[in-house]
Coordinates of C-alpha atoms in Angstrom, one line a residue:
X1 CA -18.9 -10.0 2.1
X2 CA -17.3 -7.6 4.6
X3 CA -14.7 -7.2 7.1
X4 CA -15.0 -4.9 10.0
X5 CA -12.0 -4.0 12.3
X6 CA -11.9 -1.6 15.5
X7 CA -9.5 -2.5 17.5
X8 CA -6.5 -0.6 19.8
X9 CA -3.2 -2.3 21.3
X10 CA -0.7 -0.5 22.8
X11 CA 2.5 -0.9 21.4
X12 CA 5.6 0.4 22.4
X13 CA 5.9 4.0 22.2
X14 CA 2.5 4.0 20.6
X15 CA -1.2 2.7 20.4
X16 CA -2.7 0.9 17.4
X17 CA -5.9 2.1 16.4
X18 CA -7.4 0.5 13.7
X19 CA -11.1 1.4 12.5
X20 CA -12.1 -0.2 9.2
X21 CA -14.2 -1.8 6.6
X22 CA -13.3 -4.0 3.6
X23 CA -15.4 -5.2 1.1
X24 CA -14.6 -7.7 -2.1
X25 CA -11.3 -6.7 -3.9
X26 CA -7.7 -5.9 -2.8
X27 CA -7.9 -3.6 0.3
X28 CA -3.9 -2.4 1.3
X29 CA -2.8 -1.2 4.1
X30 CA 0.2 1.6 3.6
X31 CA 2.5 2.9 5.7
X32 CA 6.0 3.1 7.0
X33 CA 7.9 0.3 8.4
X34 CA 7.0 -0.4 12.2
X35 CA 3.6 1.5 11.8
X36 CA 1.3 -1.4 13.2
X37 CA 0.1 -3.0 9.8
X38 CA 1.4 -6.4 10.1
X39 CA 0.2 -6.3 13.6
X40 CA -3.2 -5.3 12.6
X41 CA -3.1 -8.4 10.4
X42 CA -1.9 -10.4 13.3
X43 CA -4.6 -9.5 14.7
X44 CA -7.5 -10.5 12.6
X45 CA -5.7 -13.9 11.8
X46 CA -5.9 -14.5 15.8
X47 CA -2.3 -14.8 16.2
X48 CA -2.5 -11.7 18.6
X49 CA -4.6 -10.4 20.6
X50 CA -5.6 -6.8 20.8
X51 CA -6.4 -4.6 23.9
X52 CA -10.1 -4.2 22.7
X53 CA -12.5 -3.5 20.3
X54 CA -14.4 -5.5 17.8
X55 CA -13.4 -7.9 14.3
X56 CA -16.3 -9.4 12.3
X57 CA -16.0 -11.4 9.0
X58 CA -19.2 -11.6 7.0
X59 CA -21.5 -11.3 9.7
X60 CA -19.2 -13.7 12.4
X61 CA -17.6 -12.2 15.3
X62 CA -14.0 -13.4 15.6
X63 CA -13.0 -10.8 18.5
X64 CA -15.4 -8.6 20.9
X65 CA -13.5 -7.7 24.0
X66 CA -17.0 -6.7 25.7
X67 CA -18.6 -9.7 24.7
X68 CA -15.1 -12.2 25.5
X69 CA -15.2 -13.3 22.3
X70 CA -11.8 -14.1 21.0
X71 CA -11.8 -17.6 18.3
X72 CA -8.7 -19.5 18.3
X73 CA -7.2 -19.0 15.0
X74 CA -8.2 -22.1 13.0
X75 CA -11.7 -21.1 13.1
X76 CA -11.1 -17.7 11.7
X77 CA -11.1 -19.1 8.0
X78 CA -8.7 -16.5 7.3
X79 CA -5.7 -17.1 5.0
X80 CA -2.3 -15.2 6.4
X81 CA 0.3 -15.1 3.6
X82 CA 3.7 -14.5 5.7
X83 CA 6.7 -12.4 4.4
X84 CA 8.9 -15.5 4.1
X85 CA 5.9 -17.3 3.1
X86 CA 6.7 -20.6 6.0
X87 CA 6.6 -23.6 3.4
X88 CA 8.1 -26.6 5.0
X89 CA 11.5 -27.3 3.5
X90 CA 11.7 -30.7 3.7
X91 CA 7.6 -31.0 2.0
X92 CA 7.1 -31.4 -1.9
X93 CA 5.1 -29.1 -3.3
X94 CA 2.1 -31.4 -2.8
X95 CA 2.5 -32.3 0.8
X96 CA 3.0 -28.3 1.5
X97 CA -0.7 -27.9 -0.2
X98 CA -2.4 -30.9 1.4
X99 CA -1.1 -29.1 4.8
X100 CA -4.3 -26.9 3.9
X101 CA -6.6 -29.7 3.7
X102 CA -5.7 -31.4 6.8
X103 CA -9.1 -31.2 7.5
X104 CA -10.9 -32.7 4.9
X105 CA -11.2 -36.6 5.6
X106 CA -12.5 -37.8 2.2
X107 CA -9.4 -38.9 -0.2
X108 CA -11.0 -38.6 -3.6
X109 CA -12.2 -35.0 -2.1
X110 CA -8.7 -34.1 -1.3
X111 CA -7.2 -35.4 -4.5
X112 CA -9.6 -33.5 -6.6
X113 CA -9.3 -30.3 -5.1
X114 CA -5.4 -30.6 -4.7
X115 CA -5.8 -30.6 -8.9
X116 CA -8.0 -27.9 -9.0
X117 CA -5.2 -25.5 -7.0
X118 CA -2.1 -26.8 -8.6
X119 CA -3.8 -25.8 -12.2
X120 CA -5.0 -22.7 -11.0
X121 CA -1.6 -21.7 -9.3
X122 CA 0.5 -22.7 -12.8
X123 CA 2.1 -25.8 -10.8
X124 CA 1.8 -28.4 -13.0
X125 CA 4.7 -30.5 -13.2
X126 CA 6.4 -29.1 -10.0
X127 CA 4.4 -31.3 -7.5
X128 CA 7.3 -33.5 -6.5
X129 CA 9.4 -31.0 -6.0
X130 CA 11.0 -29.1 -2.7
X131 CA 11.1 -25.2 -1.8
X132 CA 14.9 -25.1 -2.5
X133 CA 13.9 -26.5 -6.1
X134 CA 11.9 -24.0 -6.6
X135 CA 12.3 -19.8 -8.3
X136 CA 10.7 -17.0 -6.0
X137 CA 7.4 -16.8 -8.0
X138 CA 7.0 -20.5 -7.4
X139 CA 7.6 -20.5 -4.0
X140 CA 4.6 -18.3 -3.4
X141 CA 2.1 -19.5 -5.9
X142 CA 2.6 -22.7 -3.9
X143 CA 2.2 -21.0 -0.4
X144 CA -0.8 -18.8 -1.8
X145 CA -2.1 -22.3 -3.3
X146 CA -1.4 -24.2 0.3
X147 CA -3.9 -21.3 1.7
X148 CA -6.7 -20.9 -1.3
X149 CA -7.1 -24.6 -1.1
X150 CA -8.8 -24.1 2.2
X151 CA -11.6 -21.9 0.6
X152 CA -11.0 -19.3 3.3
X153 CA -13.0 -16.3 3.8
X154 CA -10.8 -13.9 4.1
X155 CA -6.7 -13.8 2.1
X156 CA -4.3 -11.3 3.7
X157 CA -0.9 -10.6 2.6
X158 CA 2.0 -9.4 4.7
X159 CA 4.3 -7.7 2.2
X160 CA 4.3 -10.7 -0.9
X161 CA 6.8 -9.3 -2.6
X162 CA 9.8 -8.4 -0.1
X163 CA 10.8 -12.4 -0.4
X164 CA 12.0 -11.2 -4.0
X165 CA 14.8 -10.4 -6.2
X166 CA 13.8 -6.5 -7.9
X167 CA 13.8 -8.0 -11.0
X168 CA 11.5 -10.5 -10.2
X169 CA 8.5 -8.0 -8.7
X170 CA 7.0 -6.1 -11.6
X171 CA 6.2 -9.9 -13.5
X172 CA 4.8 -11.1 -10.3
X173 CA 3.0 -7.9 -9.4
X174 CA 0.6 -8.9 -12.6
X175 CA 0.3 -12.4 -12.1
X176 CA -0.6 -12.2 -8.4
X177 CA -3.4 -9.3 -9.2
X178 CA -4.6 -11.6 -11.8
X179 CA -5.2 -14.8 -9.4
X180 CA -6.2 -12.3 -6.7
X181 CA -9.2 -10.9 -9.1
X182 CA -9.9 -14.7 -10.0
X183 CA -9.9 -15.4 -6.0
X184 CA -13.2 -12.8 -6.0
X185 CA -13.2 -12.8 -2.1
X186 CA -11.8 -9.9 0.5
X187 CA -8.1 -10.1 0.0
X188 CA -6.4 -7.3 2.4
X189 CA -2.6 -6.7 1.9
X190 CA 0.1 -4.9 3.8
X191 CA 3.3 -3.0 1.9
X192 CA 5.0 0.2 2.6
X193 CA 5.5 0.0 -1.0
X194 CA 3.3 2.8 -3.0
X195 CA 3.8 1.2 -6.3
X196 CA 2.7 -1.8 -4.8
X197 CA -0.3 -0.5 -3.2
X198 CA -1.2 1.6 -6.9
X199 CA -0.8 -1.6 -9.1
X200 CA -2.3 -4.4 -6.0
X201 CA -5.1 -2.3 -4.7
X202 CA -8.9 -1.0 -5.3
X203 CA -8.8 0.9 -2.0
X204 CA -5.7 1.9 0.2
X205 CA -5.8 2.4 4.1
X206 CA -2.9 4.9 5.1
X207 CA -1.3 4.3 8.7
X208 CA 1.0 6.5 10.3
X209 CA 2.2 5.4 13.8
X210 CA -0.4 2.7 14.7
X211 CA -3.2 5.2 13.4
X212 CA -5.5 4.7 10.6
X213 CA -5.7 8.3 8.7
X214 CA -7.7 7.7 5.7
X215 CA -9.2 4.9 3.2
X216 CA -9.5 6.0 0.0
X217 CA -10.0 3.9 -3.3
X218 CA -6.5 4.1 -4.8
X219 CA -6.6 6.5 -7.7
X220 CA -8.6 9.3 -5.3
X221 CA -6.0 8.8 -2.3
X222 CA -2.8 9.8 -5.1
X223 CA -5.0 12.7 -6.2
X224 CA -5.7 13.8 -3.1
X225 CA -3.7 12.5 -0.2
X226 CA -5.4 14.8 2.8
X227 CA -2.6 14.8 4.8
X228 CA 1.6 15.3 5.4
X229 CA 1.5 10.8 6.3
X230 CA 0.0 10.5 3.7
X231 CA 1.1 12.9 1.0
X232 CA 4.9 11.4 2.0
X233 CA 3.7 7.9 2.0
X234 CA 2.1 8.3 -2.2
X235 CA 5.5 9.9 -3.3
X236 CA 5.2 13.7 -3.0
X237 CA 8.6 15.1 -2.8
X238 CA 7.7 18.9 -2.4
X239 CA 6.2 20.1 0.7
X240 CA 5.6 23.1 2.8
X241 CA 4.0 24.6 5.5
X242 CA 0.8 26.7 4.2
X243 CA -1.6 29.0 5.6
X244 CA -5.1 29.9 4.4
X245 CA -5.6 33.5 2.6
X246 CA -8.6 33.1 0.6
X247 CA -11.3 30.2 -0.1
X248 CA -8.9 29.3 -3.5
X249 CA -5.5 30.8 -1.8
X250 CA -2.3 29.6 0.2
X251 CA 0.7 30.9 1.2
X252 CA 4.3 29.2 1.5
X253 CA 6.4 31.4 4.1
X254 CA 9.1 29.0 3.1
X255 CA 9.0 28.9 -0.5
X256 CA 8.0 33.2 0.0
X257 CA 5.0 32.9 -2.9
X258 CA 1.3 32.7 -2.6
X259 CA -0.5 29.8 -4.5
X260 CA -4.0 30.1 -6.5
X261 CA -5.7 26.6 -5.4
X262 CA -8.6 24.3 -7.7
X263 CA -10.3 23.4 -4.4
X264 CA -11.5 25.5 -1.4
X265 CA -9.2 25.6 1.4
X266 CA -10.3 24.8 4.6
X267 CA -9.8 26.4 8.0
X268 CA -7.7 23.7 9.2
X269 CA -5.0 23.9 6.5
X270 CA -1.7 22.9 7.6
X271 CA 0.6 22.4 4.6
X272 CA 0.6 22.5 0.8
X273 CA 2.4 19.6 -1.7
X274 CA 3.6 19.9 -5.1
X275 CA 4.5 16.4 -7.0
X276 CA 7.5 16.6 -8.9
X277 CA 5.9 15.6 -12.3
X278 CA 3.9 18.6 -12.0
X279 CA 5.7 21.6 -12.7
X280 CA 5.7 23.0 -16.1
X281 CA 7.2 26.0 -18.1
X282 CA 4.5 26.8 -20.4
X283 CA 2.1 27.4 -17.7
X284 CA 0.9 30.8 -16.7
X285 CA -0.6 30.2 -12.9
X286 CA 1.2 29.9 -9.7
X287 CA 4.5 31.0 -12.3
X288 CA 7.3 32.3 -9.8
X289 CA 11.1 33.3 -11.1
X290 CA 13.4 29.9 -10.3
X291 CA 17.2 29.7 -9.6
X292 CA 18.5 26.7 -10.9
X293 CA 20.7 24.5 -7.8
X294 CA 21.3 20.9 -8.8
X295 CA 21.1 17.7 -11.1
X296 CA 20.6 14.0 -10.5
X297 CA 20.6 11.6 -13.4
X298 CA 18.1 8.2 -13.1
X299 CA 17.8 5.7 -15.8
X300 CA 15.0 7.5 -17.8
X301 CA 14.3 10.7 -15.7
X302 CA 16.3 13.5 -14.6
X303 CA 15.4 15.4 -11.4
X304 CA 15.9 18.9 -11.6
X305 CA 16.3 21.1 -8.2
X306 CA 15.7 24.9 -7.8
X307 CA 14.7 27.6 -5.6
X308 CA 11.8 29.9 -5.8
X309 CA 13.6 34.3 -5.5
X310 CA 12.2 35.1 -2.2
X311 CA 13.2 31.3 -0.9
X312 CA 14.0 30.9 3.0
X313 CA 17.7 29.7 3.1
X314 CA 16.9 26.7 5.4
X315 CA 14.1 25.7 3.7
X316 CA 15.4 22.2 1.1
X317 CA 14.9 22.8 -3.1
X318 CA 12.2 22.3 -4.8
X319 CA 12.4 18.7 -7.1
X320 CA 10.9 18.8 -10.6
X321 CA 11.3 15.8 -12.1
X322 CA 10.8 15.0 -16.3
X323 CA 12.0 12.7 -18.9
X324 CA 15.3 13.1 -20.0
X325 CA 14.3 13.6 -23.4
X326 CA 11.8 16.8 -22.2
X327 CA 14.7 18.2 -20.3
X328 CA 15.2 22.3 -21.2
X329 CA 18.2 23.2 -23.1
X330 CA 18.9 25.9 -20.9
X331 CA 17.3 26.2 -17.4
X332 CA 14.1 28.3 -17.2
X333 CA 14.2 31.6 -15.2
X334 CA 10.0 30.8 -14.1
X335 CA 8.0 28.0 -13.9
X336 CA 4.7 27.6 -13.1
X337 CA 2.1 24.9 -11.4
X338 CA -1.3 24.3 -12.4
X339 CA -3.8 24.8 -9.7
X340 CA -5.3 21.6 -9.9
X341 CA -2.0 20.2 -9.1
X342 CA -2.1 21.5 -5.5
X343 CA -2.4 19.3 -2.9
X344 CA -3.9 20.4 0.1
X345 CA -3.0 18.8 3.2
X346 CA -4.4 18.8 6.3
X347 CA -3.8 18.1 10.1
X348 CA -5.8 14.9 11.7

């Protein structure tokens, strides 16, 4: 099974261009809010239409602008999970569900497979009851069940989890993955969350601005982001402007030192990134004399801020971040960075 999107709307002060293929498992789509994922989605469900290209679902076209196709979307079979998730307040849990087999005219048919997804989805025993009756995680096991029950072809997800209390998220981050895994189909999900996109995903699509920069399987893209979008949009706090000096060299005007790199550097090097985690006393690379600047406390980490000596004034500190429990007595005058722990990030 495979989905296959090329597509371009202009939108606003921008143009959507979306070019790319999905295969069984969790594809997400990351990127900031107002970037063009949701619309992307849109898109494939049928809801909008884009200015052209081409969307095909296992072989079916649903949209060819050249060719005028364009399916209505209740003959899509695709499955759009909305961020409020759109149950029907004044529907039971069971009439919400049935709304999904609206189309199948044989009762016993109906009955059985309205079973089949209220086990599956952990139900039993709420059936009779309303949407107001119901906790968060309920609420969208029975939306997800009012769209599975439908078989579709195709599950996507516009941001599941923003609908919830924090608390409630990292519980139903494992239960969803679970029933998604047990679904076996394409599922493609939208988040600007990175968490959400690590703990969801096989493979991540990073938008920036309505353009599609990379698709990576998810443990490669944090490893090795490619770019500033994308570097910003996995959670590195440090970076710089960089220029090539040699095939395993970089320097950082703004941080004044030169870095020794694992990987070659390209021609077409634009920036460097350091994740915070990263930094480490005991290491002898990339070890520069530090000036300690500022503190900030969290829960179980502590974020430590400094500047390298020959630091541009304008340029912002440097984070290094650690558990509290690893924190230095006193703070160290150098610090160094593996070069493995380079990112090197290109323009696109």
């Amino acid at each position: 099974m495979s989905l296959i999107v090329d597509i371009t709307r202009r939108l606003g002060s921008f143009t959507l261009d979306a070019q790319f293929e999905a295969e069984n498992g969790v594809t997400c789509l990351l990127g900031a809010s107002g970037c063009g994922k949701s619309f992307t989605l849109k898109c494939i469900a049928g809801i909008e239409r884009p200015d052209r290209g081409h969307i095909e679902l296992d072989g079916a076209v649903l949209f060819d602008s050249e060719k005028h196709i364009n399916l209505p979307p209740q003959k899509r079979q695709v499955g759009y999970l909305f961020q409020n998730y759109a149950l029907f307040p004044n529907m039971t849990v069971r009439q919400n569900i049935l709304c999904g087999l609206n189309r199948e005219k044989d009762r016993d048919k109906k009955e059985k497979r309205l079973s089949e997804i209220i086990r599956l989805m952990q139900l039993d025993g709420l059936e009779n009851h309303k949407p107001a009756q119901l906790s968060g995680g309920q609420q969208q096991r029975t939306a997800l069940a009012r769209i599975l029950v439908s078989e579709p072809r195709l599950l996507m997800l516009d941001e599941p989890f923003s609908a919830l209390d924090a608390h409630l998220r990292d519980s139903l981050k494992i239960e969803l993955r679970d029933m998604l895994q047990a679904y076996g189909r394409e599922v493609l999900m939208v988040t600007h969350s990175r968490e959400e996109a690590y703990n969801m995903s096989r493979r991540i699509a990073v938008m920036d601005r309505g353009k599609l920069l990379c698709i990576k399987d998810t443990k490669e893209l944090f490893a090795d982001p490619g770019s500033v979008p994308a570097a910003v949009l996995t959670g590195c706090k440090n970076i710089a402007e960089a220029r090539k000096t040699g095939s395993h060299e970089v320097e950082v005007p703004a941080w004044g030192i030169r870095l020794q790199t694992a990987q070659e550097v390209g021609d077409n090097l634009t920036a460097v990134g350091i994740r915070a985690h990263y930094f480490n006393v005991s290491t002898q690379k990339n070890r520069y004399p530090v000036t300690y600047v500022e503190e900030m406390e969290e829960p179980f980490e502590v974020i430590l801020q400094f500047r390298y000596q020959n630091q541009t004034p304008d340029s912002p500190p440097v984070w290094w971040r650690l558990n509290k429990e690893k924190r230095p007595g006193a703070f160290p005058g150098e610090i160094g960075i593996a070069p493995a722990n380079i990112l090197l990030l290109y323009g696109q």
